[in-house]
Backbone atoms as SQL, in Angstrom:
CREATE TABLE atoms (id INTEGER PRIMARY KEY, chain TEXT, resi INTEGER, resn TEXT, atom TEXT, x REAL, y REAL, z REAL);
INSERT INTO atoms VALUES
  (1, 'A', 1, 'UNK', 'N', -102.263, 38.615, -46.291),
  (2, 'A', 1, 'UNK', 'CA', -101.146, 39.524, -46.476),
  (3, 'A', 1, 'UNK', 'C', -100.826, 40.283, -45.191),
  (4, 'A', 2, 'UNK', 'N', -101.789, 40.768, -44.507),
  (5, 'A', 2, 'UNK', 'CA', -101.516, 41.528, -43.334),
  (6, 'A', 2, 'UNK', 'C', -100.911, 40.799, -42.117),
  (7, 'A', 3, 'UNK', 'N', -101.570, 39.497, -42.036),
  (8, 'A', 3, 'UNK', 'CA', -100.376, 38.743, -41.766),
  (9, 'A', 3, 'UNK', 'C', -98.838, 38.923, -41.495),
  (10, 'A', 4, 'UNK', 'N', -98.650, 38.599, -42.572),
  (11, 'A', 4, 'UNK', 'CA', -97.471, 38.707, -42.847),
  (12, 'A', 4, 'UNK', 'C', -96.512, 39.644, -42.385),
  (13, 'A', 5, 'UNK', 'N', -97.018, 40.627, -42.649),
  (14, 'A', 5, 'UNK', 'CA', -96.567, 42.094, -42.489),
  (15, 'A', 5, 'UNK', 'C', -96.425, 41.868, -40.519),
  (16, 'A', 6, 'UNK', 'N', -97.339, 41.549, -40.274),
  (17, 'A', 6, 'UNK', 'CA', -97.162, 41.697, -38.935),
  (18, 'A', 6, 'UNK', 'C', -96.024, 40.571, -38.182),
  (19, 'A', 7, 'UNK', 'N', -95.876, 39.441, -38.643),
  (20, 'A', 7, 'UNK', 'CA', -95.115, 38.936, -38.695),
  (21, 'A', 7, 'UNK', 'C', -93.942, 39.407, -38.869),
  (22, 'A', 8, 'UNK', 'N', -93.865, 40.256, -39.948),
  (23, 'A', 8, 'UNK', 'CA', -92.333, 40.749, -40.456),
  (24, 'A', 8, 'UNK', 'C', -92.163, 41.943, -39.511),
  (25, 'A', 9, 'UNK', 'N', -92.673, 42.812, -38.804),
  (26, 'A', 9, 'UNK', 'CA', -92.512, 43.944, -37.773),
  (27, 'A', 9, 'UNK', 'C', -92.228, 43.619, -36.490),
  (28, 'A', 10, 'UNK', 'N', -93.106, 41.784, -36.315),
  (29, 'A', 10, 'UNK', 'CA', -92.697, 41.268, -35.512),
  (30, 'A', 10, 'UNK', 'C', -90.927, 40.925, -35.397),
  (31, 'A', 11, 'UNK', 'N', -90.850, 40.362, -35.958),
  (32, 'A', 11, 'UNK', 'CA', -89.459, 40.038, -36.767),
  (33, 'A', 11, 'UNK', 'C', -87.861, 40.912, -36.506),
  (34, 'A', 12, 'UNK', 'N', -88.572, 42.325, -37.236),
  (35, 'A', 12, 'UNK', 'CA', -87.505, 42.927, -37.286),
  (36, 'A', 12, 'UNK', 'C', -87.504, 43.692, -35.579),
  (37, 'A', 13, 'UNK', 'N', -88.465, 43.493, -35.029),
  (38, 'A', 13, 'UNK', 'CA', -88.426, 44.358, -33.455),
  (39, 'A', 13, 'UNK', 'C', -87.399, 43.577, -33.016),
  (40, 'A', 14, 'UNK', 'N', -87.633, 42.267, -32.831),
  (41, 'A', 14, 'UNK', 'CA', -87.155, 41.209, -32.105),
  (42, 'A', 14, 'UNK', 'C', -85.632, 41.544, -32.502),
  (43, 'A', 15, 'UNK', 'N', -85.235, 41.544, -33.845),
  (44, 'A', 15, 'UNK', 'CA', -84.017, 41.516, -34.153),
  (45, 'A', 15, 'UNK', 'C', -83.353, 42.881, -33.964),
  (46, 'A', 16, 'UNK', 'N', -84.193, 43.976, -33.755),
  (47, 'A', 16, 'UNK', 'CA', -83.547, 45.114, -33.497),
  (48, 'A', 16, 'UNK', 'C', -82.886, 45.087, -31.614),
  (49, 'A', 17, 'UNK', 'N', -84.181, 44.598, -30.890),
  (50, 'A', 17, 'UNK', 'CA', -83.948, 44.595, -29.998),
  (51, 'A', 17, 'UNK', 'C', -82.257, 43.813, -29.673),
  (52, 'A', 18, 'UNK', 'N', -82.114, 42.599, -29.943),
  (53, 'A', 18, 'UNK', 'CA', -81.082, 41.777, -30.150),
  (54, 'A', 18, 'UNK', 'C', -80.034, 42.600, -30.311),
  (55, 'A', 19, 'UNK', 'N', -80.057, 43.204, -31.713),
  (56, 'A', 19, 'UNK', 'CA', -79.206, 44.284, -31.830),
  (57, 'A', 19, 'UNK', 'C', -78.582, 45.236, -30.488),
  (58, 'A', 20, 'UNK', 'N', -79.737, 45.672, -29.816),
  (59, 'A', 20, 'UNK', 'CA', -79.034, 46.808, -28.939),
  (60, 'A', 20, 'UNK', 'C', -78.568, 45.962, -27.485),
  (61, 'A', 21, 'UNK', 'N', -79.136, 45.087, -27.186),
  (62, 'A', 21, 'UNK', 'CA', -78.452, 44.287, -26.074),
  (63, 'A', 21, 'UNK', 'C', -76.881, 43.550, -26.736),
  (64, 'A', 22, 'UNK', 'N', -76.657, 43.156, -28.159),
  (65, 'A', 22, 'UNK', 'CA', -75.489, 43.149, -28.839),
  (66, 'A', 22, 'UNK', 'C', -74.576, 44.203, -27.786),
  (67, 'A', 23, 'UNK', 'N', -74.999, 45.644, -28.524),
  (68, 'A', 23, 'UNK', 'CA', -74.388, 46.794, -28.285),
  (69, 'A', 23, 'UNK', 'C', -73.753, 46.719, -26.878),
  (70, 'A', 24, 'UNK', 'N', -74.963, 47.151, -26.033),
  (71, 'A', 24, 'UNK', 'CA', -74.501, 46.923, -24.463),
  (72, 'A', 24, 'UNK', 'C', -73.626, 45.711, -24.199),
  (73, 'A', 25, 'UNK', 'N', -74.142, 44.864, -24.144),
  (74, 'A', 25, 'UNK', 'CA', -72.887, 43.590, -23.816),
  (75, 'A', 25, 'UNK', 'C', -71.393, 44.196, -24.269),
  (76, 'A', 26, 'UNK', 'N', -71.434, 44.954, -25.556),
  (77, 'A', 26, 'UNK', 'CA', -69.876, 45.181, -26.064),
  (78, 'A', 26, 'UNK', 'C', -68.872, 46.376, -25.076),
  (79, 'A', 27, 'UNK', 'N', -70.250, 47.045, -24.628),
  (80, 'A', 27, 'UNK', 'CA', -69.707, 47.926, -24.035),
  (81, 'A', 27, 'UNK', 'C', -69.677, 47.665, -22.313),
  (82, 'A', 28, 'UNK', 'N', -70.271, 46.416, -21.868),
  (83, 'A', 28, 'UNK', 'CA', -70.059, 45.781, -20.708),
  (84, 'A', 28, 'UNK', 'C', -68.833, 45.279, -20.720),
  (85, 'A', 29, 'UNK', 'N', -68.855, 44.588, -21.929),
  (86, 'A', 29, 'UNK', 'CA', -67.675, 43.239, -21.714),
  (87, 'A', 29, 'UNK', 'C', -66.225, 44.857, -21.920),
  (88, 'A', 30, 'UNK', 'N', -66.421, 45.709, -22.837),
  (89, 'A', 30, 'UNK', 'CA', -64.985, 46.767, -22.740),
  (90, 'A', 30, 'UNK', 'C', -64.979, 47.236, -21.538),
  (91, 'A', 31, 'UNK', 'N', -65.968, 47.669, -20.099),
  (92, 'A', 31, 'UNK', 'CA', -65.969, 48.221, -19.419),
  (93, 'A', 31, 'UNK', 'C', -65.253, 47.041, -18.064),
  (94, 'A', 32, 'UNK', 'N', -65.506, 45.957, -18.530),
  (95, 'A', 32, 'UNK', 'CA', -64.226, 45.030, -17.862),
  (96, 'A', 32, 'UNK', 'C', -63.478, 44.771, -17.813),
  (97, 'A', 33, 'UNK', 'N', -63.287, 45.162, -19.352),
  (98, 'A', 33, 'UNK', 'CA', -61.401, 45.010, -19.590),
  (99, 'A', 33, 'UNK', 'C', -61.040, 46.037, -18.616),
  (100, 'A', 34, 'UNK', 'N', -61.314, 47.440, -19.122),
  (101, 'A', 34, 'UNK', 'CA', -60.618, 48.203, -18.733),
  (102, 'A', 34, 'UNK', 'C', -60.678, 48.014, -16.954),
  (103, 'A', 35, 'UNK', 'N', -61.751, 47.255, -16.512),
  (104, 'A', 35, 'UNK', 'CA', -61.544, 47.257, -14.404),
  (105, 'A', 35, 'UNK', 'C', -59.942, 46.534, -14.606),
  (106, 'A', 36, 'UNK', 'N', -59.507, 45.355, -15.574),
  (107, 'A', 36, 'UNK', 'CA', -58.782, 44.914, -15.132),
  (108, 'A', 36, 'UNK', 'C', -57.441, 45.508, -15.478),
  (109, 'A', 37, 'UNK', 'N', -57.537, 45.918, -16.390),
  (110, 'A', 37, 'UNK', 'CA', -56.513, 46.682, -17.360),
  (111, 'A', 37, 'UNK', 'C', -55.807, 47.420, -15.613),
  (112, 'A', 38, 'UNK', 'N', -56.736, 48.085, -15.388),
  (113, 'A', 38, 'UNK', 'CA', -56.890, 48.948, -14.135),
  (114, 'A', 38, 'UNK', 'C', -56.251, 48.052, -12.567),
  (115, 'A', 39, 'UNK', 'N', -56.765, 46.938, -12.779),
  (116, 'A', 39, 'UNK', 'CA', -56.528, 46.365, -11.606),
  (117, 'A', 39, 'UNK', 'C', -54.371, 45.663, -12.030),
  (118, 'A', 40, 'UNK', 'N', -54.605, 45.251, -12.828),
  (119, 'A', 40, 'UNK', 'CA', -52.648, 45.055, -13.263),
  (120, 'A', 40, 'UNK', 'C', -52.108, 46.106, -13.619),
  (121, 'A', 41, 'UNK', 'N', -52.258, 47.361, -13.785),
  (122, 'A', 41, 'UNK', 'CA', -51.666, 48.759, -13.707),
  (123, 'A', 41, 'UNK', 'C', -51.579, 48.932, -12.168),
  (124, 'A', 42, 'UNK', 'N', -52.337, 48.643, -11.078),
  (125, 'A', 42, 'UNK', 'CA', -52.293, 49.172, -9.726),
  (126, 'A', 42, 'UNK', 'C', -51.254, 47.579, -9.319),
  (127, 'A', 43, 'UNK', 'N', -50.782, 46.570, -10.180),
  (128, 'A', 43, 'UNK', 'CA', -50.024, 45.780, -9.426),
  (129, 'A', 43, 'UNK', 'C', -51.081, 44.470, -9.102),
  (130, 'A', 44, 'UNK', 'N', -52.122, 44.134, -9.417),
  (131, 'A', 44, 'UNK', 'CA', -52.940, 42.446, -8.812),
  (132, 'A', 44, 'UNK', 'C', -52.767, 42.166, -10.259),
  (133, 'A', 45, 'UNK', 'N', -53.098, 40.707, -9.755),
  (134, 'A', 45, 'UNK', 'CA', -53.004, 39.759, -11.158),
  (135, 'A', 45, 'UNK', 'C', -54.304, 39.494, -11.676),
  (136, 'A', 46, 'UNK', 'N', -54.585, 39.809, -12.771),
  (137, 'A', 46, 'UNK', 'CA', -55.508, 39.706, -13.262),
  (138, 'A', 46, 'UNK', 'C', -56.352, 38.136, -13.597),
  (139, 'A', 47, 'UNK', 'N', -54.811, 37.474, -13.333),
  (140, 'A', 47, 'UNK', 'CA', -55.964, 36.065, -14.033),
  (141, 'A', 47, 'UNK', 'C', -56.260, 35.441, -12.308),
  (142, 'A', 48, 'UNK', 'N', -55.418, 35.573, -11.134),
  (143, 'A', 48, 'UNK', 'CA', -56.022, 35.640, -10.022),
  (144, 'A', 48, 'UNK', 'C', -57.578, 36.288, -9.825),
  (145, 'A', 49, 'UNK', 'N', -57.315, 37.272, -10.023),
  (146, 'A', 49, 'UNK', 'CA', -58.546, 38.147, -10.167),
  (147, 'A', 49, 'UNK', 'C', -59.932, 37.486, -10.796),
  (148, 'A', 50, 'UNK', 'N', -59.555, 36.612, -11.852),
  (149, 'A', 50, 'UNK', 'CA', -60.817, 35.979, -13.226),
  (150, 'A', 50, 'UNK', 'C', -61.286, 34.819, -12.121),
  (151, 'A', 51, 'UNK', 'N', -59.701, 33.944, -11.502),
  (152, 'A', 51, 'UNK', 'CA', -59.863, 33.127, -10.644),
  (153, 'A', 51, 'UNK', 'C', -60.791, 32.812, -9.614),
  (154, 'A', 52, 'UNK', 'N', -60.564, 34.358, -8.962),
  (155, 'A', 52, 'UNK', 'CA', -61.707, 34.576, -7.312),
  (156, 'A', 52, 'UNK', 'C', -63.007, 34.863, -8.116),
  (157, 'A', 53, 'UNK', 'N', -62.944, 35.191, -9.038),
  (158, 'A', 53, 'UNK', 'CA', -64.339, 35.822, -9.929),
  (159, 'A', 53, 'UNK', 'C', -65.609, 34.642, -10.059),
  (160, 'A', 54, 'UNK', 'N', -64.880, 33.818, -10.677),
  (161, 'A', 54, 'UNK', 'CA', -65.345, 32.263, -11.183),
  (162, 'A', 54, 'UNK', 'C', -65.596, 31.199, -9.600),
  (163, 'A', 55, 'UNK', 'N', -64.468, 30.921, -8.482),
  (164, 'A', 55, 'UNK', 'CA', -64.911, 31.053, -7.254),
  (165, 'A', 55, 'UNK', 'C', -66.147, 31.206, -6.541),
  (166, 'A', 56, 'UNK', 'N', -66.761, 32.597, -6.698),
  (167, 'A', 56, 'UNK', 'CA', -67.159, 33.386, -6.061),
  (168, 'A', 56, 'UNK', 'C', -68.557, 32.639, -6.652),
  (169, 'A', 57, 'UNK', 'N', -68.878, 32.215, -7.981),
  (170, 'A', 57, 'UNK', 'CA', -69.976, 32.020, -8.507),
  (171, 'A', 57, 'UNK', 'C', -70.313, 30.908, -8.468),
  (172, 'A', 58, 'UNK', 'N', -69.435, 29.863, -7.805),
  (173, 'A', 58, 'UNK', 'CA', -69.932, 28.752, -6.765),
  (174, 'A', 58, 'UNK', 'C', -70.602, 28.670, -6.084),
  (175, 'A', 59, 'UNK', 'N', -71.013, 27.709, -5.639),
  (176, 'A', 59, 'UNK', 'CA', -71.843, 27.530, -4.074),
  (177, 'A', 59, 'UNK', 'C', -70.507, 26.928, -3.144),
  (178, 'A', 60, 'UNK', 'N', -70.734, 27.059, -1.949),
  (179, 'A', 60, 'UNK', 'CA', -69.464, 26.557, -1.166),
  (180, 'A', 60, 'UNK', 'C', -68.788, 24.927, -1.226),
  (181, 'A', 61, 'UNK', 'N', -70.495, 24.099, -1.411),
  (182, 'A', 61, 'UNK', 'CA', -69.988, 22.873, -1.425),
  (183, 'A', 61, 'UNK', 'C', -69.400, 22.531, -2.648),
  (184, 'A', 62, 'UNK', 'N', -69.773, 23.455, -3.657),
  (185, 'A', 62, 'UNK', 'CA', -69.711, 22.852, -5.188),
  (186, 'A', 62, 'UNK', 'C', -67.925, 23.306, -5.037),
  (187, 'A', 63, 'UNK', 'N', -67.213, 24.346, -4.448),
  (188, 'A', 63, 'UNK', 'CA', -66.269, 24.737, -4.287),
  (189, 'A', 63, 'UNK', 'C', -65.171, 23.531, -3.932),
  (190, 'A', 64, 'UNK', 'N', -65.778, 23.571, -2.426),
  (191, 'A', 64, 'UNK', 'CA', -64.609, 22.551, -1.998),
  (192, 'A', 64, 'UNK', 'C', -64.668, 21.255, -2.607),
  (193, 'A', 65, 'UNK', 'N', -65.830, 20.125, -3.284),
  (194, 'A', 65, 'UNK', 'CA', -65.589, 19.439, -4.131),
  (195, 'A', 65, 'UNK', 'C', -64.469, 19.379, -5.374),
  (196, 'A', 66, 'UNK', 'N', -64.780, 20.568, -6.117),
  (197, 'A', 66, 'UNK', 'CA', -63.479, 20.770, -6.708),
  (198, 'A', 66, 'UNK', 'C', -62.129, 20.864, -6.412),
  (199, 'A', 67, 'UNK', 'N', -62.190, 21.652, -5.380),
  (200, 'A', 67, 'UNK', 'CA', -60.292, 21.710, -4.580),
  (201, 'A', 67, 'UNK', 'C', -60.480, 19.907, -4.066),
  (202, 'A', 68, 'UNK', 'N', -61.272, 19.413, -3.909),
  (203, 'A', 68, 'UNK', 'CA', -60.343, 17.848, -3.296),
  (204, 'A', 68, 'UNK', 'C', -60.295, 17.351, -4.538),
  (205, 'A', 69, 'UNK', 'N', -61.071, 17.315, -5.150),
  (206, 'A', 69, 'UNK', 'CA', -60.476, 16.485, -6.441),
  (207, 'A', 69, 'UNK', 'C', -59.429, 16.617, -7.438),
  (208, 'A', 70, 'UNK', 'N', -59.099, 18.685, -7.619),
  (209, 'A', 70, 'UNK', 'CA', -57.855, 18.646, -7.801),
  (210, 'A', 70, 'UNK', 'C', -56.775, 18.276, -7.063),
  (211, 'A', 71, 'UNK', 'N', -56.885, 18.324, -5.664),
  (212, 'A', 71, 'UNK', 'CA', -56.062, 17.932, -4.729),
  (213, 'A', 71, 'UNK', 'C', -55.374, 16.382, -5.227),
  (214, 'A', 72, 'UNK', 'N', -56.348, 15.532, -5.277),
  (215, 'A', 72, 'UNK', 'CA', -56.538, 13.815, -5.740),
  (216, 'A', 72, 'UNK', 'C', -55.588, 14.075, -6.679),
  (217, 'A', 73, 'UNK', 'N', -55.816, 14.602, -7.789),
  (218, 'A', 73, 'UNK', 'CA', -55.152, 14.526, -8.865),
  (219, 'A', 73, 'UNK', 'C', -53.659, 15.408, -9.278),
  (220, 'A', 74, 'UNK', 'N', -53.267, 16.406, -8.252),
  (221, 'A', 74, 'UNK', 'CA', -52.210, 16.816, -8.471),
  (222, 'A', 74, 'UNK', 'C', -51.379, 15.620, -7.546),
  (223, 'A', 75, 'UNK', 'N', -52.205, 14.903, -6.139),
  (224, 'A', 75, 'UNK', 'CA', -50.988, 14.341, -5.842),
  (225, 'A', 75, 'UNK', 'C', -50.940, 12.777, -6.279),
  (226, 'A', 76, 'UNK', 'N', -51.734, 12.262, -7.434),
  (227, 'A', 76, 'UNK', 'CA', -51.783, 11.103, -7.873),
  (228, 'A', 76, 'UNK', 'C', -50.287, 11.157, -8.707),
  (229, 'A', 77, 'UNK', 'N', -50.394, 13.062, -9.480),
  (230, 'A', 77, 'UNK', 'CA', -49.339, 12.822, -10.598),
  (231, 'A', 77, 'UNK', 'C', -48.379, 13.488, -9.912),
  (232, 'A', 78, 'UNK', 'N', -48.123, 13.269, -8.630),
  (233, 'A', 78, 'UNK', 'CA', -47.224, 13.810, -7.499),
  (234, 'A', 78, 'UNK', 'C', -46.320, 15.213, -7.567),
  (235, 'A', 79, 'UNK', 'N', -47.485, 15.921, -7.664),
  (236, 'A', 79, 'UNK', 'CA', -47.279, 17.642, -8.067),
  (237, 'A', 79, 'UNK', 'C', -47.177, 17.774, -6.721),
  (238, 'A', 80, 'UNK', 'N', -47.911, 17.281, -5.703),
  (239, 'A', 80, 'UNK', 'CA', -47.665, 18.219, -3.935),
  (240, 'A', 80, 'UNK', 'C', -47.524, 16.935, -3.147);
């Protein structure tokens, strides 16, 4: 039986914990809106902005791989 019990304290820590990193994340992910909310009120574009964001979390080569291959493919379907 005691077991158990410990198991179940185990249990609910784990899930409490879960819980409060829930929390934070909600109030991370609102505390970004509002940078951007902030950043297209001062005039930048926000999905530019998501753009350089995502960019940025590249590595350089992994970068320019992508720009040639969109490159390939905008001028296969003769966009440039």
């Amino acid at each position: 039986m005691g077991g158990g019990a410990v198991a179940a304290d185990e249990l609910r820590l784990l899930i409490e914990r879960a819980e409060r990193l829930e929390e934070e994340k909600k109030g991370i992910s609102d505390d970004i809106k509002d940078v951007f909310a902030e950043a297209k009120g001062r005039g930048y574009d926000p999905k530019a902005i998501r753009k350089i964001l995502s960019i940025r979390k590249l590595k350089r080569e992994e970068y320019q791989e992508q720009e040639a291959i969109l490159e390939v493919y905008l001028q296969s379907l003769g966009m440039i």
